[in-house]
């Protein structure tokens, strides 16, 4: 029996296990939306195509599944670009389907035509323009395989309208054969042997964990590894939730706004084992001064990430759980040396504890003005640390990383690589769809929130009980902080003086709005918000010029921190 291109697309999504898609209809995808009514796939209608991709991203990050978004051609497709780039930078598995004008019109400046394949070539793991309906099933199979295997990432399928309408016999491939694409999953045995010897010889080891640990669900193996060799653990922003912050070996985040003791540990380590991290410039500071005393082992499934930004003494390409397990097996075969390791490295951990006691992560509390860190700590306390937290981008994002103390993998959803303002609310929306029984909270700044605030309507329409906490300082806070510290307080275009009434904004969309202006009101507002079944926006009017500290100035080494402002 023949099926049309749009039916083949939807049949294939079902066979790939897709139960939810996020999107926004238009003329060149109208056939897909018509057929969608006949398939068991839930569609979430966002209010903007960028938000649809962020929502699919949040869904994927919360579950590990491939997120799916649909948009029409032209402006609908171009609106997806920021979301695709965000997913690409953070290695989120995703398939984005865009409509395209009919194939005979491509290149003729047809109505709502845009070369989305060309535009997204550098921000997708792979992309396709489907020219023949007979290729469609194979392409969809390949797209999902590429998105979820190796280093995950977004794949775009551009689907012309005439291909959606054309019909052919449907047969979904069982396997994928892609010449030149064969991810390496098992680490080289000799490299694993070398790594074990380097670990046993180390007296000041540090594990450096990135977002790859979350993507590969390596959390349990990672903890076993750290405990086996008693190595302190630092994380990137993307690796925050992969290792519980409350663990005795956890040192928190590394880099520009990392903890003093994490930065000092890496600067003085004699061995750095990087696990699924790409040595982002926010992490390394001045590269020439990064981990100057350490030999570096870099474990990653993506060979192009290794040696890209820093020197590496021992590269191991492979799937993280496989490599970590093999290293532990090798270490356990040398039981006497492994058992002696904790005692041999005890003074190193004592030194780190001394740094932790000297400069703990803290802030100056106040009885008169709301400190943003206090709000984050209260949210953590009142949600039993079980919530899924999404953030926008800015000061509130860094305070959340510093003070929430994450203890479960996939509980922290944030835009790390691209730093996309407007990401948090739609990503929280997607996470709530994926995890209907968990509390999802978007922690936001007033600037970021206004970039996709229209998604309040989506929350209300689908009765999604996302709670939004806006830390309102009427500033573009992070830029203002830089202007204060490095530009002599010349606040150019960072004050957002128009007093937005966020409570009324929430009410205009049919959500509940609450506000706290004094520290004594914070706990009551959070408790009330958590008791209300639907979406609730909480506005906290916080200290306008509170800064994120510590801070490593641009161009400085990570041990050259500014500790207070």
XYZ file of C-alpha atoms in Angstrom:
565
model
C 0.000 0.000 0.000
C 1.340 3.405 -0.964
C 1.649 6.288 1.498
C 2.285 9.962 1.000
C 5.455 11.654 2.139
C 3.737 13.237 5.143
C 2.288 9.844 6.137
C 5.713 8.223 5.755
C 7.184 10.895 8.002
C 4.606 10.283 10.732
C 4.747 6.476 10.403
C 8.516 6.704 10.778
C 8.276 8.926 13.856
C 6.031 6.369 15.505
C 8.473 3.575 14.645
C 11.289 5.640 16.194
C 9.307 5.785 19.436
C 8.380 9.454 19.154
C 5.319 10.223 21.256
C 5.576 14.024 21.373
C 6.588 16.721 18.898
C 6.789 20.486 19.354
C 5.984 22.804 16.506
C 4.174 25.559 14.682
C 2.195 24.936 11.473
C 2.389 26.790 8.166
C 1.642 26.464 4.469
C 4.478 24.118 3.525
C 3.813 21.682 6.383
C 0.022 21.791 6.245
C -0.141 18.252 4.855
C 1.910 16.947 7.766
C -0.382 18.721 10.234
C -3.450 17.335 8.469
C -2.169 13.752 8.700
C -0.910 14.305 12.257
C -4.533 14.069 13.452
C -4.522 10.371 12.454
C -1.385 9.356 14.377
C -0.774 8.701 18.091
C 1.665 11.590 18.441
C 1.050 14.437 20.863
C 1.734 17.853 19.382
C 2.578 20.850 21.556
C 1.798 24.125 19.800
C 4.303 26.697 21.005
C 3.942 30.381 20.245
C 7.219 30.684 18.337
C 9.340 28.286 16.294
C 12.458 29.093 18.335
C 10.548 28.056 21.444
C 9.443 24.820 19.753
C 13.076 23.818 19.232
C 14.061 24.830 22.776
C 11.109 22.807 24.090
C 12.219 19.764 22.092
C 15.684 20.392 23.504
C 14.377 20.467 27.087
C 12.402 17.282 26.424
C 15.541 15.573 25.114
C 17.783 16.736 27.964
C 15.281 15.614 30.602
C 14.850 12.139 29.087
C 17.828 11.292 26.884
C 15.397 10.659 24.018
C 15.567 12.418 20.653
C 13.547 15.664 20.722
C 11.494 16.487 17.624
C 10.370 19.891 16.334
C 8.427 20.902 13.210
C 8.339 24.289 11.480
C 7.229 25.617 8.141
C 9.526 27.052 5.460
C 11.081 30.520 5.215
C 10.679 32.511 8.445
C 9.404 29.449 10.277
C 12.587 27.606 9.385
C 14.912 30.522 10.085
C 13.304 30.995 13.492
C 14.578 27.538 14.410
C 18.220 28.456 13.859
C 18.965 29.719 17.387
C 17.393 26.627 18.892
C 19.352 24.321 16.584
C 22.637 26.098 17.363
C 21.883 25.851 21.083
C 21.311 22.099 20.784
C 24.423 21.669 18.657
C 26.696 23.426 21.142
C 25.355 21.336 24.033
C 25.167 18.038 22.098
C 21.413 17.503 22.415
C 19.902 14.675 20.310
C 17.248 16.272 18.125
C 15.542 15.997 14.749
C 14.115 19.212 13.292
C 11.718 18.926 10.362
C 11.189 21.999 8.213
C 8.823 22.460 5.324
C 10.228 23.681 2.017
C 8.672 25.104 -1.111
C 7.988 22.556 -3.905
C 11.176 21.265 -5.535
C 10.504 22.961 -8.930
C 10.419 26.334 -7.129
C 13.615 25.919 -5.090
C 16.063 28.642 -6.066
C 13.376 30.850 -7.631
C 12.796 33.141 -4.619
C 9.410 31.545 -4.097
C 7.114 32.769 -1.336
C 8.580 31.811 2.081
C 11.611 30.129 0.541
C 14.863 30.026 2.496
C 17.911 27.802 2.109
C 17.681 26.340 5.610
C 19.975 23.438 4.675
C 22.719 25.873 3.751
C 22.083 28.018 6.823
C 22.259 25.129 9.278
C 25.165 23.221 7.752
C 27.584 24.424 10.433
C 25.194 24.008 13.377
C 23.805 20.538 12.702
C 25.442 17.171 12.998
C 23.986 16.500 9.553
C 21.171 17.871 7.429
C 19.102 16.693 4.484
C 17.053 18.186 1.657
C 14.655 15.425 0.552
C 14.131 15.537 -3.201
C 12.430 12.172 -3.765
C 9.755 10.606 -1.595
C 11.400 7.206 -2.182
C 14.384 8.420 -0.089
C 12.330 9.719 2.811
C 12.100 6.651 5.053
C 15.838 5.962 4.714
C 16.661 9.577 5.513
C 14.493 9.615 8.634
C 16.085 6.378 9.845
C 19.529 7.868 9.303
C 18.584 11.160 10.938
C 17.531 9.538 14.218
C 20.563 7.250 14.169
C 22.953 10.166 13.686
C 21.182 12.333 16.274
C 21.386 9.778 19.091
C 24.676 7.959 18.421
C 28.260 9.007 19.005
C 28.322 12.580 20.261
C 24.600 13.442 20.120
C 23.404 16.441 18.146
C 20.674 17.995 16.021
C 19.826 16.764 12.509
C 17.615 18.759 10.161
C 15.334 17.310 7.475
C 14.068 19.854 4.945
C 10.966 18.430 3.301
C 9.549 20.125 0.171
C 5.780 20.296 -0.100
C 5.573 18.217 -3.279
C 7.563 15.428 -1.587
C 5.054 15.454 1.277
C 2.235 14.977 -1.225
C 3.927 12.392 -3.464
C 3.206 8.721 -2.697
C 5.305 5.568 -2.695
C 5.354 2.155 -1.102
C 6.465 2.466 2.542
C 9.109 0.231 4.029
C 11.078 1.390 7.045
C 14.738 0.257 7.095
C 15.797 -1.963 9.982
C 19.446 -0.944 9.894
C 21.568 2.028 8.939
C 24.666 1.953 6.777
C 26.532 5.242 6.630
C 29.920 5.213 5.013
C 32.387 7.276 7.032
C 30.211 7.460 10.180
C 31.205 4.787 12.672
C 31.497 6.137 16.239
C 34.138 4.463 18.380
C 32.592 3.054 21.543
C 35.381 1.007 23.139
C 38.518 2.735 24.328
C 41.859 1.460 23.046
C 43.161 -1.226 25.414
C 46.719 0.133 25.488
C 45.478 3.651 26.187
C 43.324 2.317 29.032
C 46.409 0.554 30.427
C 48.390 3.791 30.265
C 45.597 5.672 31.998
C 45.546 3.183 34.857
C 49.299 3.565 35.341
C 49.039 7.362 35.316
C 46.287 7.251 37.943
C 48.284 4.936 40.182
C 51.327 7.214 39.888
C 49.354 10.376 40.658
C 49.362 12.004 44.089
C 47.192 15.031 43.235
C 44.484 13.725 40.861
C 41.320 15.594 39.809
C 38.412 14.317 37.721
C 37.051 16.988 35.366
C 33.491 16.155 34.286
C 31.609 17.731 31.382
C 28.188 17.450 29.797
C 29.169 14.251 28.015
C 28.778 12.440 31.328
C 25.106 13.419 31.379
C 24.555 12.651 27.700
C 25.937 9.142 28.163
C 24.205 8.560 31.522
C 27.593 7.826 33.073
C 26.731 9.204 36.528
C 26.855 5.929 38.491
C 30.067 4.764 36.823
C 31.581 8.164 37.435
C 30.813 8.034 41.147
C 32.252 4.511 41.439
C 35.396 5.701 39.647
C 35.855 8.772 41.866
C 35.303 6.749 45.034
C 37.632 3.972 43.911
C 40.573 6.315 43.444
C 39.345 8.962 45.946
C 39.813 11.737 43.415
C 38.157 15.145 43.857
C 35.644 16.009 41.112
C 35.143 19.348 39.363
C 32.479 19.905 36.728
C 31.653 22.226 33.883
C 28.321 24.054 33.845
C 26.962 21.288 31.603
C 28.346 18.568 33.869
C 26.868 20.043 37.067
C 24.217 17.413 37.716
C 26.288 14.432 36.575
C 28.015 14.215 39.950
C 26.082 15.084 43.140
C 27.250 18.416 44.516
C 26.802 17.225 48.081
C 29.252 14.326 47.672
C 32.413 14.716 49.822
C 34.587 14.540 46.691
C 32.576 17.184 44.800
C 34.227 20.578 44.365
C 31.502 22.153 42.232
C 31.934 24.159 39.074
C 35.280 25.071 37.526
C 36.219 28.203 35.608
C 35.063 31.804 35.316
C 32.472 31.566 38.104
C 33.695 28.331 39.613
C 34.488 27.729 43.239
C 37.826 28.897 44.620
C 38.741 25.378 45.652
C 37.857 23.850 42.251
C 40.034 26.348 40.422
C 42.894 25.926 42.888
C 42.654 22.139 42.697
C 42.966 22.087 38.901
C 45.797 24.620 38.970
C 47.789 22.461 41.402
C 46.806 18.956 40.253
C 49.425 16.580 38.894
C 46.805 14.605 36.913
C 43.588 15.822 35.294
C 41.207 13.182 33.944
C 38.777 14.996 31.628
C 35.570 13.035 31.067
C 33.181 14.229 28.347
C 34.394 17.829 28.573
C 35.593 20.040 25.729
C 37.725 22.594 27.626
C 35.529 25.601 26.866
C 37.253 28.985 27.250
C 34.934 29.817 30.196
C 36.489 26.808 31.923
C 40.143 27.174 31.036
C 40.661 30.899 31.403
C 44.093 31.670 29.938
C 44.837 28.390 28.190
C 48.612 28.600 28.640
C 48.133 28.694 32.420
C 45.473 25.974 32.634
C 46.399 22.956 34.765
C 50.096 23.822 34.385
C 51.388 21.057 36.657
C 49.116 18.272 35.419
C 49.313 15.523 32.895
C 45.958 15.398 31.107
C 43.939 12.319 30.164
C 41.032 13.225 27.874
C 38.192 10.716 27.460
C 35.538 11.587 24.863
C 33.468 9.842 22.229
C 34.143 12.685 19.808
C 37.726 12.506 18.517
C 37.501 16.048 17.134
C 37.125 17.428 20.684
C 40.407 15.966 21.874
C 43.419 18.318 21.736
C 41.150 20.994 20.220
C 41.705 23.560 22.968
C 44.407 22.254 25.324
C 47.378 19.939 25.198
C 46.516 16.328 26.075
C 49.009 13.710 27.249
C 46.747 10.697 26.797
C 43.657 10.735 24.534
C 41.075 7.971 24.826
C 38.256 7.934 22.291
C 35.245 5.935 23.368
C 31.900 5.810 25.105
C 32.398 7.124 28.635
C 30.808 4.263 30.573
C 32.789 1.712 28.591
C 36.108 3.511 29.086
C 35.540 4.247 32.789
C 34.513 0.637 33.435
C 37.593 -0.683 31.648
C 39.897 1.644 33.582
C 38.323 0.539 36.878
C 38.668 -3.138 35.912
C 42.321 -2.574 35.105
C 42.873 -0.750 38.420
C 41.146 -3.481 40.430
C 43.495 -6.038 38.904
C 46.220 -4.261 40.843
C 44.416 -4.440 44.170
C 47.329 -3.619 46.463
C 48.203 -0.384 44.657
C 44.575 0.726 44.418
C 44.023 0.111 48.123
C 47.127 2.146 48.933
C 46.041 5.071 46.728
C 43.684 6.859 49.193
C 46.411 7.093 51.824
C 48.961 8.300 49.278
C 46.606 11.090 48.158
C 45.233 12.012 51.599
C 47.340 15.140 51.955
C 46.010 16.370 48.592
C 42.417 16.136 49.769
C 43.404 17.836 53.032
C 44.874 20.713 51.041
C 41.634 21.040 49.066
C 39.602 20.996 52.280
C 41.784 23.832 53.553
C 41.055 25.857 50.406
C 37.353 25.074 50.837
C 37.415 26.323 54.434
C 39.403 29.421 53.496
C 37.013 30.579 50.743
C 33.703 28.682 50.862
C 30.956 29.461 48.377
C 28.926 32.108 50.182
C 27.326 35.569 49.984
C 26.379 38.417 52.307
C 22.875 37.772 53.608
C 20.432 40.626 54.199
C 17.246 41.179 56.204
C 16.166 44.137 54.120
C 16.844 43.297 50.475
C 16.311 39.975 48.708
C 19.548 38.299 47.743
C 19.166 36.169 44.599
C 21.278 33.398 46.101
C 18.826 33.226 49.019
C 15.917 32.664 46.629
C 17.751 29.804 44.920
C 18.628 28.181 48.227
C 14.987 28.423 49.337
C 13.743 26.856 46.095
C 16.189 24.007 46.628
C 15.119 23.576 50.248
C 11.378 23.624 49.517
C 11.549 21.226 46.553
C 13.553 18.618 48.479
C 16.219 19.037 45.789
C 14.125 16.821 43.513
C 13.002 19.435 40.999
C 14.101 19.724 37.392
C 15.646 23.172 37.121
C 15.868 25.062 33.846
C 17.511 28.447 33.557
C 17.799 31.283 31.155
C 21.256 32.822 30.687
C 22.942 35.410 32.865
C 23.682 36.013 36.536
C 20.760 33.885 37.706
C 22.192 30.964 35.704
C 25.541 31.176 37.492
C 23.934 31.607 40.933
C 21.821 28.525 40.242
C 24.932 26.538 39.343
C 26.680 27.781 42.466
C 23.915 27.443 45.070
C 21.313 24.866 44.040
C 23.481 21.823 44.811
C 22.186 19.368 42.228
C 22.086 15.724 43.213
C 20.328 13.962 40.297
C 21.471 13.607 36.664
C 19.309 15.381 34.075
C 17.930 17.738 36.721
C 19.747 20.852 35.438
C 18.786 22.129 31.977
C 20.648 25.190 30.784
C 22.210 26.642 27.654
C 25.921 26.230 28.278
C 27.759 26.475 24.984
C 25.765 29.086 23.085
C 24.468 30.944 26.158
C 21.015 31.493 24.695
C 18.827 34.019 26.477
C 15.183 32.950 26.193
C 16.060 29.264 26.419
C 14.810 28.488 29.912
C 11.041 28.911 29.725
C 10.459 26.800 26.579
C 13.053 24.251 27.745
C 11.213 23.970 31.067
C 8.000 23.528 29.080
C 9.534 20.616 27.187
C 10.940 19.073 30.360
C 7.531 19.281 32.025
C 5.911 17.493 29.073
C 8.586 14.810 29.392
C 8.319 14.545 33.179
C 4.682 15.222 34.114
C 5.134 13.877 37.653
C 8.128 16.017 38.562
C 8.258 19.646 39.618
C 9.882 21.752 36.903
C 11.099 25.254 37.682
C 12.511 27.897 35.354
C 14.896 30.240 37.177
C 15.163 33.410 35.145
C 16.365 36.968 34.970
C 14.003 39.725 33.921
C 15.959 40.286 30.695
C 16.101 36.662 29.561
C 12.495 35.977 30.483
C 11.215 38.671 28.125
C 12.820 36.949 25.123
C 10.304 34.096 25.079
C 7.705 35.160 27.629
C 4.930 34.373 25.134
C 5.322 30.703 26.064
C 3.301 31.439 29.183
C 0.350 30.920 26.843
C 1.584 27.414 25.967
C 1.940 26.511 29.649
C -1.610 27.639 30.322
C -3.095 25.955 27.239
C -1.600 22.558 28.110
C -2.002 22.974 31.887
C 1.724 22.490 32.449
C 2.530 23.295 36.105
C 5.919 24.917 35.473
C 6.911 27.424 38.148
C 8.888 30.451 36.989
C 11.134 32.347 39.392
C 12.206 35.712 37.979
C 15.118 37.296 39.848
C 14.230 40.843 38.844
C 17.000 43.408 39.219
C 15.838 45.631 36.334
C 19.227 45.143 34.734
C 20.860 43.002 32.112
C 22.754 41.828 35.146
C 25.778 39.978 33.827
C 26.684 42.695 31.347
C 26.145 45.300 34.064
C 28.510 43.363 36.327
C 31.225 43.506 33.652
C 30.565 47.231 33.163
C 30.897 47.768 36.914
C 34.108 45.792 37.327
C 35.926 46.534 34.088
C 34.326 49.666 32.572
C 34.233 52.011 35.597
C 30.470 51.600 36.178
C 29.567 53.023 32.774
C 26.214 51.250 32.517
C 25.594 51.488 28.790
C 22.191 50.090 27.792
C 21.961 47.600 30.641
C 19.393 49.252 32.943
C 15.910 47.946 32.101
C 14.126 50.775 33.836
C 10.611 50.254 32.491
C 8.962 48.531 35.460
C 7.283 45.489 33.936
C 4.417 44.206 36.071
C 5.215 40.509 35.787
C 2.289 39.561 38.006
C -0.171 41.212 35.631
C 1.660 39.684 32.659
C 1.160 36.205 34.112
C -2.493 36.955 34.797
C -2.973 38.233 31.243
C -2.041 34.769 29.980
C -4.264 33.047 32.521
C -1.445 31.996 34.862
C -0.979 32.957 38.498
C 1.432 35.747 39.410
C 3.078 36.258 42.806
C 5.597 38.829 43.999
C 8.078 39.164 46.854
C 9.813 42.448 47.610
C 11.312 41.608 51.047
C 13.351 38.623 52.253
C 10.643 37.665 54.732
C 8.191 37.102 51.847
C 10.371 34.745 49.807
C 9.545 31.437 51.480
C 5.813 32.158 51.567
C 5.718 32.969 47.858
C 7.577 29.772 46.929
C 5.384 27.622 49.171
C 2.219 29.130 47.715
C 3.474 28.678 44.145
C 4.240 25.007 44.757
C 0.741 24.467 46.169
C -1.031 25.959 43.129
C -1.689 23.253 40.488
C -1.025 25.244 37.301
C 1.750 27.464 36.013
C 2.853 30.177 38.424
C 5.166 33.112 37.847
C 7.065 34.309 40.931
C 8.734 37.699 40.753
C 11.474 38.368 43.312
C 12.681 41.956 43.376
C 16.315 41.350 44.234
C 19.387 43.404 45.084
C 20.012 45.374 41.884
C 23.815 45.330 42.018
C 24.538 41.916 43.487
C 27.429 40.277 41.630
C 28.330 36.698 40.765
C 31.497 35.837 42.661
C 34.156 34.468 42.413
C 35.009 35.728 38.953
C 37.989 35.094 36.706
C 38.564 38.214 34.558
C 38.867 37.726 30.813
C 42.386 36.666 29.862
C 43.376 35.676 33.402
C 44.316 32.243 34.703
C 41.664 30.452 36.705
C 43.623 30.853 39.966
C 43.618 34.655 39.457
C 40.100 35.026 40.781
C 38.349 38.154 41.998
C 36.747 36.853 45.187
C 34.565 39.833 46.151
C 33.322 43.037 44.557
